[in-house]
Coordinates of C-alpha atoms in Angstrom, one line a residue:
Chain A
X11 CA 0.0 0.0 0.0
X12 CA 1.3 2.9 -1.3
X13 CA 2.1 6.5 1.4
X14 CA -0.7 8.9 1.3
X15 CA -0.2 12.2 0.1
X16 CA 0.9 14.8 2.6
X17 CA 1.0 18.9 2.1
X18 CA 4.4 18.5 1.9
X19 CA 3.8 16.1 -1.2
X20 CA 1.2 18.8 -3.0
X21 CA 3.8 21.7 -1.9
X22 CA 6.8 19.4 -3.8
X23 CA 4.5 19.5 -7.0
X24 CA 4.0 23.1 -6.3
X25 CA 7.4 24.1 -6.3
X26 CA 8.2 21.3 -9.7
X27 CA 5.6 23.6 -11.9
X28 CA 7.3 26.8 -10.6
X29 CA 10.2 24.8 -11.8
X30 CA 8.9 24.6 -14.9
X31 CA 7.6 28.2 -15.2
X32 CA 11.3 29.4 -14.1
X33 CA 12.2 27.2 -17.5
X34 CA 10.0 28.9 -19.4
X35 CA 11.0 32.2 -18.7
X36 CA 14.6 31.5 -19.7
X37 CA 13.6 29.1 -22.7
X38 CA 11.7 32.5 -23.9
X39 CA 15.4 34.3 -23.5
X40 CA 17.1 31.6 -25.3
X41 CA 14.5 31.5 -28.3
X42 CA 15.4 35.8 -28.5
X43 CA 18.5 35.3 -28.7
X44 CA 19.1 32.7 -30.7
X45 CA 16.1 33.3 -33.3
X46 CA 16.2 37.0 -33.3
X47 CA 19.9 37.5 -32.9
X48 CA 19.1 39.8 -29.7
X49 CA 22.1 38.9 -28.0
X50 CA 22.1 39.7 -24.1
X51 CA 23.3 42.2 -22.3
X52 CA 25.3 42.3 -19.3
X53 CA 23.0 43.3 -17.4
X54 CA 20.4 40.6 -19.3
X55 CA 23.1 38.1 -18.2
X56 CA 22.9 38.9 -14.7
X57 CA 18.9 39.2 -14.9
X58 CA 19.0 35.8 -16.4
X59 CA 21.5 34.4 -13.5
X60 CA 19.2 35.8 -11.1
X61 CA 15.8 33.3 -12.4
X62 CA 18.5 30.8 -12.1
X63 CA 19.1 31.3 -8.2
X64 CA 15.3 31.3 -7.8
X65 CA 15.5 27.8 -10.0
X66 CA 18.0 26.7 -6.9
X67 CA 15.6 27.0 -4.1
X68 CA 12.4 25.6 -5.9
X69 CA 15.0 22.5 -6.9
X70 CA 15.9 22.3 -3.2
X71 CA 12.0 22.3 -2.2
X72 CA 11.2 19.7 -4.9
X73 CA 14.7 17.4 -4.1
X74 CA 14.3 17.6 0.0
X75 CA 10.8 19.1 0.6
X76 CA 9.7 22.4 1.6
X77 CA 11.5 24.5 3.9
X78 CA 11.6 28.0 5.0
X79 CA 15.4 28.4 4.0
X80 CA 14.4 27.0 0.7
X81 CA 11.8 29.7 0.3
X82 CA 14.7 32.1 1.5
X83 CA 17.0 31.4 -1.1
X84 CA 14.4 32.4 -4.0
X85 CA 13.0 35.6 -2.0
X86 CA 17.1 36.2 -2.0
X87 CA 17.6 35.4 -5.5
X88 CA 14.7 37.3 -7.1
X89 CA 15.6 40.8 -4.7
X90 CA 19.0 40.2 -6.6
X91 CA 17.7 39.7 -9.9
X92 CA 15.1 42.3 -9.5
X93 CA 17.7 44.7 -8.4
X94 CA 19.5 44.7 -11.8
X95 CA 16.1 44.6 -13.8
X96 CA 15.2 47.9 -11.4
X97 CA 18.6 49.7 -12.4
X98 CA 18.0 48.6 -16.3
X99 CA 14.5 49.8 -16.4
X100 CA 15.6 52.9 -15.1
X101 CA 18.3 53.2 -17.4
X102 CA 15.9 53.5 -19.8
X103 CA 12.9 55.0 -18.4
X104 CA 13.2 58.4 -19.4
X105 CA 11.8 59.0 -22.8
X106 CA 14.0 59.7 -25.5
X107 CA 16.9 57.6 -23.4
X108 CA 16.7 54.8 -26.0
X109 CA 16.0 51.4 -25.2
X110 CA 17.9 47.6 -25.1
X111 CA 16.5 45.0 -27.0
X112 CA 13.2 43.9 -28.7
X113 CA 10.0 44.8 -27.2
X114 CA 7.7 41.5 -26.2
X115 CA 3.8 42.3 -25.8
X116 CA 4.4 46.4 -25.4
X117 CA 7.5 45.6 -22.5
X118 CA 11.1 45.3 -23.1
X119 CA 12.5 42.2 -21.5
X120 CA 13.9 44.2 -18.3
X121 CA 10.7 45.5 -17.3
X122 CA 9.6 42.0 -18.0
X123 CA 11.8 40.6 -15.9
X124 CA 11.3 42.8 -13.0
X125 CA 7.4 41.8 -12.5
X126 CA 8.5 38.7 -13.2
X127 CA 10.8 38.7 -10.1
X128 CA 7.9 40.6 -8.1
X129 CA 5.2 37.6 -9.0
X130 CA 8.7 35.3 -7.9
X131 CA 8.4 37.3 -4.4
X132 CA 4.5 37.5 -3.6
X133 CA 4.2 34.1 -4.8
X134 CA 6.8 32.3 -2.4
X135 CA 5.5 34.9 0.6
X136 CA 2.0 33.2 -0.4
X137 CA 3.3 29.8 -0.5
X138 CA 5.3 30.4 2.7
X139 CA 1.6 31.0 4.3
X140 CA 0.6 27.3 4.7
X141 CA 2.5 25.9 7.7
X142 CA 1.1 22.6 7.2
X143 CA 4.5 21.8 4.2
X144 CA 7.1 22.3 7.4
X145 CA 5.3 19.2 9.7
X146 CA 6.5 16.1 10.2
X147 CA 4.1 13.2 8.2
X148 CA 2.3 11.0 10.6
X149 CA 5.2 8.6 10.7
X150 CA 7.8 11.4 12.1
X151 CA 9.4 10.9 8.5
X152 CA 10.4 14.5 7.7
X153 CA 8.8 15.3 3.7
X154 CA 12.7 15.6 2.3
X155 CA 13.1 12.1 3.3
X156 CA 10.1 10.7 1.5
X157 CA 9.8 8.8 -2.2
X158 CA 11.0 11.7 -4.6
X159 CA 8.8 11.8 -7.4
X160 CA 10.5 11.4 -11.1
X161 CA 8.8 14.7 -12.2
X162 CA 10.5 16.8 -9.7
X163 CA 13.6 14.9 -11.5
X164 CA 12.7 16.0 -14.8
X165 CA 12.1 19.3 -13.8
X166 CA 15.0 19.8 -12.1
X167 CA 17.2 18.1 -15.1
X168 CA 15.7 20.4 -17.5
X169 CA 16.5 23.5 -15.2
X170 CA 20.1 21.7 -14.9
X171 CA 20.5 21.6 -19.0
X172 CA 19.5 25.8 -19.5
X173 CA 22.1 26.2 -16.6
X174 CA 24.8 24.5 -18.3
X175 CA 23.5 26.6 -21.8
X176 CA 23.1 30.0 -20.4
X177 CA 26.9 29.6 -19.2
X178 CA 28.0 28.5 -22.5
X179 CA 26.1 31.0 -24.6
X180 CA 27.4 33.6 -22.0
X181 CA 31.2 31.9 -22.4
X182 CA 30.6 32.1 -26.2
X183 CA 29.7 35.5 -26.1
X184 CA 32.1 37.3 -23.5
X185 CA 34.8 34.7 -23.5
X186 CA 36.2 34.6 -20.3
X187 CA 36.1 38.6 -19.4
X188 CA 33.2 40.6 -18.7
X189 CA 30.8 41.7 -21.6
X190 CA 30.3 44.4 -23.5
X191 CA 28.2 47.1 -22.7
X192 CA 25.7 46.6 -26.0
X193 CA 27.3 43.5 -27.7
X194 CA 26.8 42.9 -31.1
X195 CA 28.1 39.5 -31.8
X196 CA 29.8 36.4 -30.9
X197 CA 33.7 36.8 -29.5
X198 CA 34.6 33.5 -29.7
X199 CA 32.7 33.3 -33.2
X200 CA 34.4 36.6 -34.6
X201 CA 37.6 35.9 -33.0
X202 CA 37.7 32.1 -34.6
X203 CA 37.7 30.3 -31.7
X204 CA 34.7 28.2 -32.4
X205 CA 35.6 27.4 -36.0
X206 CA 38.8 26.2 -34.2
X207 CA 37.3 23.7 -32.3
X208 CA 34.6 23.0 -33.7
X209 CA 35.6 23.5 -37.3
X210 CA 35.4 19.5 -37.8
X211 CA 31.7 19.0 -36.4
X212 CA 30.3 22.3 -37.8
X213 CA 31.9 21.7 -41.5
X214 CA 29.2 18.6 -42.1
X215 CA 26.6 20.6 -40.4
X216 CA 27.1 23.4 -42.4
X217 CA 27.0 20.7 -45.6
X218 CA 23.9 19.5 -44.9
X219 CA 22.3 22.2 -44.6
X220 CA 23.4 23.6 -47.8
X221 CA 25.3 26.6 -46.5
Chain B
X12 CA 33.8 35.8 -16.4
X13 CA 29.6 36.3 -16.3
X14 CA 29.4 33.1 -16.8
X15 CA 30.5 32.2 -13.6
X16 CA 26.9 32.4 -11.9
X17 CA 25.3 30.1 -14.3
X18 CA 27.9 27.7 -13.6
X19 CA 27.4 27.8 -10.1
X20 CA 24.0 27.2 -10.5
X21 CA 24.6 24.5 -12.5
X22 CA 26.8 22.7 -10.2
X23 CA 24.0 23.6 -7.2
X24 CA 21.4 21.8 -9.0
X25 CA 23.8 19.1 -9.6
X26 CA 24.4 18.4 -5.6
X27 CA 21.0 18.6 -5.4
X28 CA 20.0 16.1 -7.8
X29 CA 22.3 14.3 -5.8
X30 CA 21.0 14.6 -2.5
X31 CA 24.1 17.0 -1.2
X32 CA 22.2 19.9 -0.2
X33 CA 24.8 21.5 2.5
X34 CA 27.0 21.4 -0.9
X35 CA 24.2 23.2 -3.1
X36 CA 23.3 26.3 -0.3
X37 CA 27.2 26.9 -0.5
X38 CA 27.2 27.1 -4.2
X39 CA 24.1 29.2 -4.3
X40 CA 25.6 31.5 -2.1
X41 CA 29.2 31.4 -4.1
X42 CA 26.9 32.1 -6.8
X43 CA 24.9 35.1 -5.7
X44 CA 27.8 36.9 -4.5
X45 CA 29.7 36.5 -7.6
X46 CA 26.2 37.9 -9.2
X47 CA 26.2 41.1 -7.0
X48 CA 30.0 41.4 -7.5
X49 CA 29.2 41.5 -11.0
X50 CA 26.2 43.8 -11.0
X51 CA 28.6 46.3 -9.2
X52 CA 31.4 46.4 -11.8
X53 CA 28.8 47.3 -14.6
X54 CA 26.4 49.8 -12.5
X55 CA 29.1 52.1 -12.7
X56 CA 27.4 55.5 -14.3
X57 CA 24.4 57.4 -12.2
X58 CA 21.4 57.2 -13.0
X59 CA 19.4 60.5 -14.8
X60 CA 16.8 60.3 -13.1
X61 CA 15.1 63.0 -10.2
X62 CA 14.4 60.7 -6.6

């Protein structure tokens, strides 16, 4: 007979789906940058880094079960990220001061970015209201010690994978200094270093597709 | 360089896929303060704007 389902179990699935949301928010980024050529900018970068910490406590709630540290960690995260997003909205927010980027539904993807990391805030401070996730199941079993539920794994692996690109589109881009302030291509691309070591598997690639 | 938080966040997700969480809060923190370290070097003009 299988365990019943405790709060701590729903506030798991909770957290997976934020999971997922935080992956969609950075998937979005990615399909900018990559399908419009709207390459970040540094302060994008950090923005970007900053959905990524908030990634890191909803993995920790969904690997170990809900805790208030957990919850910490993306109220933390999001002030950060929403600190950057606050300085580039006001960069801009004069009229006549220009703009970064392509607009998405009226917004550019700072001001985006910074309700974004509000909704992040109000929705942990409202998830942090049930106390019921915290307690001990009827067994004395703490929830982090309990069957961990292959979506949370998928979630977490797919949160894992845009890690691993962001920081080697970022790599890519900057090399190993900081970026430019409004970057307008590749470094490692312009300076050769991709044809270097890639040159091999992109040659082919570039074959087939008739380039 | 700014790719140093990402990878940091990648390697926190890592311990905690793997059940090391002490190891994944000390890489989120390594993470975040490399973030606001960052964030300082390139918020370097003021802002023209009346407060």
């Amino acid at each position: 007979m299988s365990a019943p389902i405790t709060t701590a179990d729903r506030f798991r699935l909770l957290n997976a789906l934020g999971l997922l949301a935080v992956g969609a928010v950075l998937v979005a980024a990615f399909v900018d940058q990559i399908a419009f050529n709207d390459l970040p900018c540094p302060l994008c970068i950090l923005q970007r880094a900053g959905f990524m910490g908030v990634a890191v406590g909803l993995a920790l709630n969904v690997k170990f079960g809900p805790r208030p540290s957990h919850y910490a960690i993306m109220i933390l995260s999001a002030l950060a990220g929403a600190s950057v997003s606050m300085r580039q909205t006001l960069l801009h927010i004069v009229p006549g001061e220009g703009a970064y980027g392509d607009a998405f539904f009226g917004l550019h993807f700072y001001a985006w970015a910074l309700i974004l990391f509000m909704v992040c805030i109000a929705g942990t401070a409202c998830l942090m209201l049930f106390d019921g996730q915290f307690d001990k199941g009827d067994n004395g079993v703490p929830a982090q010690r309990r069957a961990f539920a292959p979506f949370g794994v998928v979630t977490i692996v797919l949160v894992l994978l845009l890690a691993l690109a962001n920081g080697a589109s970022t790599v890519i881009e900057c090399g190993g200094g900081l970026c430019p302030d409004n970057p307008t291509s590749y470094k490692l691309v312009d300076d050769g270093t991709i044809e270097h070591l890639f040159g091999p598997v992109l040659g082919p690639l570039r074959d087939l597709m008739g380039r | 360089m700014m790719s140093l938080p990402f990878f940091g966040a990648f390697l926190a997700l890592l311990a905690t896929l793997s059940g090391e969480r002490m190891i994944a809060l000390i890489l989120w923190v390594v993470s975040t303060a490399v973030l606001l370290a960052l964030f300082r070097m390139h918020a370097t003009s003021p802002l023209n704007i009346a407060l």
